[in-house]
Amino acid sequence: MSDCIFCKIIKGEIPSSKIYEDDYCYAFKDIAPQMPVHIVVAAKKHLPSVLEFTEEDMAFLGGIQLAIAKIARQEGLTENGFRVINNCGKDAKQSVPHIHYHILAGGDMGEKIV
């Protein structure tokens, strides 16, 4: 999609602090981090949300999940843990309509946010 900020980041049209990239996703540091570690993992396939995935996308989704595990190991997040979040829709405060996940780590997040 030509006006999608994440598509532009993935294409290199907008600068980012790249953490990881493979055939399924592009991961970069969030520009407004909510935790000391805040990484955005954006799918390379433009879809507005998880609601757009079909059974044909299972391998693609699995590739993203595997990438999240690789990123966590690469960034040294496995000892104390991390949280993976996907916001889906306006009430969940999804600000970019492009499937993406947030990896958060670097401190106690409490028990209130699931």
Short mmCIF file of N, CA and C in Angstrom, two decimals:
data_model
loop_
_atom_site.label_atom_id
_atom_site.label_comp_id
_atom_site.label_asym_id
_atom_site.label_seq_id
_atom_site.Cartn_x
_atom_site.Cartn_y
_atom_site.Cartn_z
N MET A 1 0.86 -1.19 0.00
CA MET A 1 0.00 0.00 0.00
C MET A 1 0.90 1.24 0.00
N SER A 2 0.66 2.15 -0.89
CA SER A 2 1.57 3.27 -1.11
C SER A 2 1.62 4.29 0.02
N ASP A 3 0.55 4.47 0.79
CA ASP A 3 0.57 5.48 1.84
C ASP A 3 0.76 4.89 3.24
N CYS A 4 1.08 3.62 3.35
CA CYS A 4 1.26 2.95 4.64
C CYS A 4 2.67 3.24 5.18
N ILE A 5 2.73 3.77 6.38
CA ILE A 5 4.03 4.12 6.97
C ILE A 5 4.92 2.88 7.15
N PHE A 6 4.34 1.74 7.54
CA PHE A 6 5.15 0.54 7.72
C PHE A 6 5.65 0.00 6.39
N CYS A 7 4.82 0.07 5.35
CA CYS A 7 5.29 -0.34 4.02
C CYS A 7 6.45 0.54 3.58
N LYS A 8 6.37 1.83 3.87
CA LYS A 8 7.46 2.75 3.51
C LYS A 8 8.72 2.46 4.30
N ILE A 9 8.58 2.11 5.57
CA ILE A 9 9.74 1.74 6.39
C ILE A 9 10.38 0.47 5.84
N ILE A 10 9.57 -0.52 5.53
CA ILE A 10 10.07 -1.80 5.01
C ILE A 10 10.82 -1.58 3.69
N LYS A 11 10.30 -0.68 2.83
CA LYS A 11 10.94 -0.40 1.54
C LYS A 11 12.18 0.49 1.67
N GLY A 12 12.42 1.03 2.87
CA GLY A 12 13.56 1.92 3.07
C GLY A 12 13.28 3.36 2.70
N GLU A 13 12.03 3.70 2.45
CA GLU A 13 11.66 5.07 2.09
C GLU A 13 11.62 5.99 3.31
N ILE A 14 11.44 5.41 4.49
CA ILE A 14 11.47 6.13 5.75
C ILE A 14 12.54 5.46 6.60
N PRO A 15 13.46 6.23 7.18
CA PRO A 15 14.53 5.62 7.98
C PRO A 15 13.99 4.95 9.24
N SER A 16 14.69 3.91 9.67
CA SER A 16 14.33 3.21 10.90
C SER A 16 15.61 2.61 11.50
N SER A 17 15.50 2.23 12.74
CA SER A 17 16.60 1.53 13.42
C SER A 17 16.32 0.04 13.32
N LYS A 18 16.76 -0.55 12.21
CA LYS A 18 16.46 -1.96 11.94
C LYS A 18 17.14 -2.87 12.97
N ILE A 19 16.36 -3.83 13.44
CA ILE A 19 16.83 -4.84 14.38
C ILE A 19 16.98 -6.19 13.68
N TYR A 20 16.06 -6.48 12.75
CA TYR A 20 15.99 -7.81 12.14
C TYR A 20 15.16 -7.71 10.86
N GLU A 21 15.49 -8.60 9.91
CA GLU A 21 14.69 -8.69 8.68
C GLU A 21 14.82 -10.09 8.10
N ASP A 22 13.71 -10.62 7.61
CA ASP A 22 13.72 -11.87 6.87
C ASP A 22 12.61 -11.80 5.81
N ASP A 23 12.24 -12.94 5.24
CA ASP A 23 11.23 -12.95 4.19
C ASP A 23 9.83 -12.60 4.68
N TYR A 24 9.60 -12.71 6.00
CA TYR A 24 8.27 -12.54 6.56
C TYR A 24 8.04 -11.17 7.21
N CYS A 25 9.11 -10.60 7.77
CA CYS A 25 8.91 -9.39 8.56
C CYS A 25 10.14 -8.50 8.59
N TYR A 26 9.91 -7.30 9.08
CA TYR A 26 10.95 -6.30 9.26
C TYR A 26 10.76 -5.76 10.68
N ALA A 27 11.80 -5.83 11.51
CA ALA A 27 11.70 -5.38 12.90
C ALA A 27 12.59 -4.17 13.12
N PHE A 28 12.07 -3.21 13.87
CA PHE A 28 12.80 -1.97 14.13
C PHE A 28 12.42 -1.41 15.50
N LYS A 29 13.28 -0.52 16.02
CA LYS A 29 13.01 0.11 17.31
C LYS A 29 11.85 1.09 17.16
N ASP A 30 10.92 1.04 18.10
CA ASP A 30 9.79 1.96 18.10
C ASP A 30 10.29 3.38 18.37
N ILE A 31 9.75 4.37 17.66
CA ILE A 31 10.21 5.75 17.85
C ILE A 31 9.65 6.40 19.12
N ALA A 32 8.64 5.79 19.73
CA ALA A 32 8.07 6.29 20.98
C ALA A 32 7.96 5.11 21.95
N PRO A 33 9.11 4.60 22.43
CA PRO A 33 9.11 3.37 23.23
C PRO A 33 8.30 3.48 24.52
N GLN A 34 7.57 2.41 24.81
CA GLN A 34 6.77 2.31 26.03
C GLN A 34 7.50 1.58 27.15
N MET A 35 8.63 0.94 26.80
CA MET A 35 9.49 0.23 27.74
C MET A 35 10.93 0.45 27.27
N PRO A 36 11.92 0.14 28.11
CA PRO A 36 13.31 0.30 27.67
C PRO A 36 13.61 -0.44 26.36
N VAL A 37 13.00 -1.59 26.16
CA VAL A 37 13.09 -2.30 24.89
C VAL A 37 11.69 -2.30 24.28
N HIS A 38 11.58 -1.73 23.09
CA HIS A 38 10.29 -1.70 22.39
C HIS A 38 10.58 -1.85 20.90
N ILE A 39 10.32 -3.03 20.40
CA ILE A 39 10.60 -3.37 19.01
C ILE A 39 9.29 -3.63 18.28
N VAL A 40 9.15 -3.04 17.11
CA VAL A 40 7.98 -3.27 16.26
C VAL A 40 8.37 -4.32 15.22
N VAL A 41 7.55 -5.35 15.09
CA VAL A 41 7.77 -6.40 14.09
C VAL A 41 6.63 -6.29 13.09
N ALA A 42 6.93 -5.73 11.92
CA ALA A 42 5.91 -5.50 10.90
C ALA A 42 5.98 -6.57 9.82
N ALA A 43 4.83 -7.12 9.48
CA ALA A 43 4.75 -8.12 8.41
C ALA A 43 5.14 -7.49 7.09
N LYS A 44 5.83 -8.24 6.25
CA LYS A 44 6.18 -7.74 4.92
C LYS A 44 4.98 -7.77 3.97
N LYS A 45 3.98 -8.52 4.32
CA LYS A 45 2.75 -8.56 3.54
C LYS A 45 1.79 -7.53 4.14
N HIS A 46 1.32 -6.59 3.33
CA HIS A 46 0.42 -5.57 3.86
C HIS A 46 -0.98 -6.13 4.04
N LEU A 47 -1.37 -6.24 5.28
CA LEU A 47 -2.74 -6.57 5.66
C LEU A 47 -3.10 -5.67 6.83
N PRO A 48 -4.31 -5.15 6.88
CA PRO A 48 -4.67 -4.21 7.94
C PRO A 48 -4.61 -4.77 9.36
N SER A 49 -4.95 -6.05 9.54
CA SER A 49 -4.94 -6.64 10.88
C SER A 49 -4.94 -8.16 10.79
N VAL A 50 -4.86 -8.80 11.94
CA VAL A 50 -4.90 -10.27 11.96
C VAL A 50 -6.21 -10.81 11.39
N LEU A 51 -7.24 -9.99 11.39
CA LEU A 51 -8.54 -10.43 10.86
C LEU A 51 -8.49 -10.70 9.36
N GLU A 52 -7.48 -10.21 8.69
CA GLU A 52 -7.34 -10.39 7.25
C GLU A 52 -6.62 -11.69 6.87
N PHE A 53 -6.00 -12.36 7.84
CA PHE A 53 -5.28 -13.59 7.53
C PHE A 53 -6.26 -14.71 7.19
N THR A 54 -5.83 -15.58 6.29
CA THR A 54 -6.61 -16.75 5.91
C THR A 54 -5.79 -17.99 6.18
N GLU A 55 -6.37 -19.15 5.96
CA GLU A 55 -5.64 -20.40 6.16
C GLU A 55 -4.39 -20.47 5.29
N GLU A 56 -4.42 -19.84 4.13
CA GLU A 56 -3.26 -19.83 3.24
C GLU A 56 -2.09 -19.05 3.85
N ASP A 57 -2.36 -18.23 4.86
CA ASP A 57 -1.33 -17.42 5.50
C ASP A 57 -0.69 -18.09 6.71
N MET A 58 -1.04 -19.35 7.01
CA MET A 58 -0.52 -19.99 8.21
C MET A 58 1.00 -20.05 8.23
N ALA A 59 1.63 -20.41 7.14
CA ALA A 59 3.10 -20.48 7.10
C ALA A 59 3.70 -19.09 7.28
N PHE A 60 3.06 -18.09 6.70
CA PHE A 60 3.53 -16.71 6.83
C PHE A 60 3.47 -16.27 8.30
N LEU A 61 2.34 -16.53 8.94
CA LEU A 61 2.19 -16.20 10.36
C LEU A 61 3.20 -16.94 11.21
N GLY A 62 3.41 -18.21 10.92
CA GLY A 62 4.41 -19.00 11.64
C GLY A 62 5.80 -18.42 11.47
N GLY A 63 6.10 -17.91 10.28
CA GLY A 63 7.39 -17.28 10.04
C GLY A 63 7.59 -16.04 10.90
N ILE A 64 6.53 -15.28 11.10
CA ILE A 64 6.62 -14.09 11.95
C ILE A 64 6.83 -14.50 13.41
N GLN A 65 6.11 -15.51 13.86
CA GLN A 65 6.27 -15.97 15.24
C GLN A 65 7.70 -16.49 15.48
N LEU A 66 8.23 -17.22 14.52
CA LEU A 66 9.61 -17.70 14.63
C LEU A 66 10.57 -16.52 14.66
N ALA A 67 10.31 -15.50 13.85
CA ALA A 67 11.15 -14.30 13.84
C ALA A 67 11.13 -13.61 15.21
N ILE A 68 9.97 -13.55 15.85
CA ILE A 68 9.87 -12.94 17.18
C ILE A 68 10.77 -13.69 18.16
N ALA A 69 10.77 -15.01 18.11
CA ALA A 69 11.64 -15.80 18.98
C ALA A 69 13.12 -15.52 18.68
N LYS A 70 13.47 -15.43 17.40
CA LYS A 70 14.85 -15.13 17.02
C LYS A 70 15.27 -13.75 17.52
N ILE A 71 14.39 -12.78 17.38
CA ILE A 71 14.68 -11.42 17.84
C ILE A 71 14.88 -11.40 19.35
N ALA A 72 14.02 -12.09 20.08
CA ALA A 72 14.14 -12.14 21.55
C ALA A 72 15.50 -12.72 21.96
N ARG A 73 15.92 -13.79 21.30
CA ARG A 73 17.24 -14.37 21.61
C ARG A 73 18.35 -13.41 21.21
N GLN A 74 18.25 -12.85 20.01
CA GLN A 74 19.26 -11.93 19.49
C GLN A 74 19.45 -10.72 20.42
N GLU A 75 18.36 -10.21 20.97
CA GLU A 75 18.40 -9.02 21.81
C GLU A 75 18.61 -9.33 23.29
N GLY A 76 18.79 -10.63 23.63
CA GLY A 76 19.06 -11.01 25.02
C GLY A 76 17.86 -10.86 25.94
N LEU A 77 16.68 -11.11 25.43
CA LEU A 77 15.46 -10.92 26.22
C LEU A 77 14.96 -12.18 26.90
N THR A 78 15.65 -13.29 26.74
CA THR A 78 15.11 -14.57 27.22
C THR A 78 15.27 -14.77 28.73
N GLU A 79 16.23 -14.12 29.35
CA GLU A 79 16.46 -14.36 30.79
C GLU A 79 15.35 -13.81 31.66
N ASN A 80 14.98 -12.56 31.45
CA ASN A 80 13.98 -11.92 32.30
C ASN A 80 12.59 -11.88 31.67
N GLY A 81 12.49 -12.23 30.41
CA GLY A 81 11.19 -12.30 29.75
C GLY A 81 10.86 -11.05 28.95
N PHE A 82 9.79 -11.17 28.22
CA PHE A 82 9.33 -10.10 27.34
C PHE A 82 7.85 -10.30 27.08
N ARG A 83 7.23 -9.29 26.53
CA ARG A 83 5.81 -9.36 26.19
C ARG A 83 5.66 -9.10 24.70
N VAL A 84 4.76 -9.84 24.05
CA VAL A 84 4.44 -9.63 22.64
C VAL A 84 2.99 -9.20 22.56
N ILE A 85 2.75 -8.06 21.90
CA ILE A 85 1.40 -7.51 21.83
C ILE A 85 1.03 -7.24 20.37
N ASN A 86 -0.22 -7.55 20.03
CA ASN A 86 -0.77 -7.18 18.73
C ASN A 86 -2.06 -6.42 19.02
N ASN A 87 -2.10 -5.16 18.62
CA ASN A 87 -3.31 -4.36 18.77
C ASN A 87 -4.14 -4.52 17.50
N CYS A 88 -5.41 -4.84 17.68
CA CYS A 88 -6.27 -5.11 16.53
C CYS A 88 -7.54 -4.28 16.64
N GLY A 89 -7.59 -3.19 15.86
CA GLY A 89 -8.78 -2.34 15.83
C GLY A 89 -8.67 -1.10 16.71
N LYS A 90 -9.65 -0.23 16.56
CA LYS A 90 -9.60 1.09 17.20
C LYS A 90 -9.66 1.02 18.72
N ASP A 91 -10.48 0.15 19.30
CA ASP A 91 -10.56 0.07 20.76
C ASP A 91 -9.27 -0.46 21.37
N ALA A 92 -8.53 -1.23 20.60
CA ALA A 92 -7.24 -1.74 21.07
C ALA A 92 -6.11 -0.76 20.79
N LYS A 93 -6.47 0.39 20.20
CA LYS A 93 -5.52 1.46 19.88
C LYS A 93 -4.51 1.07 18.82
N GLN A 94 -4.96 0.31 17.81
CA GLN A 94 -4.10 0.01 16.67
C GLN A 94 -3.95 1.30 15.88
N SER A 95 -2.74 1.87 15.88
CA SER A 95 -2.53 3.18 15.25
C SER A 95 -2.12 3.09 13.79
N VAL A 96 -1.58 1.94 13.38
CA VAL A 96 -1.19 1.75 11.98
C VAL A 96 -1.92 0.53 11.44
N PRO A 97 -2.74 0.69 10.40
CA PRO A 97 -3.49 -0.45 9.86
C PRO A 97 -2.62 -1.34 8.97
N HIS A 98 -1.66 -1.97 9.59
CA HIS A 98 -0.73 -2.90 8.93
C HIS A 98 -0.37 -3.90 10.02
N ILE A 99 -0.52 -5.18 9.76
CA ILE A 99 -0.29 -6.19 10.79
C ILE A 99 1.13 -6.05 11.35
N HIS A 100 1.20 -5.90 12.69
CA HIS A 100 2.48 -5.76 13.36
C HIS A 100 2.34 -6.17 14.82
N TYR A 101 3.47 -6.47 15.40
CA TYR A 101 3.55 -6.90 16.79
C TYR A 101 4.54 -6.01 17.53
N HIS A 102 4.34 -5.86 18.83
CA HIS A 102 5.26 -5.11 19.67
C HIS A 102 5.95 -6.09 20.61
N ILE A 103 7.26 -6.04 20.66
CA ILE A 103 8.03 -6.79 21.66
C ILE A 103 8.46 -5.78 22.71
N LEU A 104 8.03 -6.01 23.94
CA LEU A 104 8.34 -5.11 25.05
C LEU A 104 9.15 -5.85 26.10
N ALA A 105 10.17 -5.18 26.64
CA ALA A 105 11.00 -5.80 27.67
C ALA A 105 11.81 -4.71 28.37
N GLY A 106 12.55 -5.14 29.38
CA GLY A 106 13.46 -4.23 30.06
C GLY A 106 12.97 -3.73 31.39
N GLY A 107 11.96 -4.34 31.95
CA GLY A 107 11.46 -3.93 33.26
C GLY A 107 10.17 -4.65 33.60
N ASP A 108 9.77 -4.53 34.86
CA ASP A 108 8.54 -5.17 35.33
C ASP A 108 7.34 -4.44 34.73
N MET A 109 6.52 -5.18 34.02
CA MET A 109 5.35 -4.58 33.36
C MET A 109 4.08 -4.71 34.19
N GLY A 110 4.18 -5.35 35.31
CA GLY A 110 2.98 -5.52 36.16
C GLY A 110 2.08 -6.59 35.61
N GLU A 111 1.01 -6.81 36.34
CA GLU A 111 0.08 -7.88 35.97
C GLU A 111 -1.20 -7.37 35.33
N LYS A 112 -1.42 -6.08 35.25
CA LYS A 112 -2.67 -5.53 34.74
C LYS A 112 -2.79 -5.60 33.22
N ILE A 113 -1.68 -5.46 32.50
CA ILE A 113 -1.75 -5.54 31.05
C ILE A 113 -1.48 -6.98 30.65
N VAL A 114 -2.42 -7.56 29.97
CA VAL A 114 -2.31 -8.98 29.60
C VAL A 114 -1.54 -9.12 28.31
#
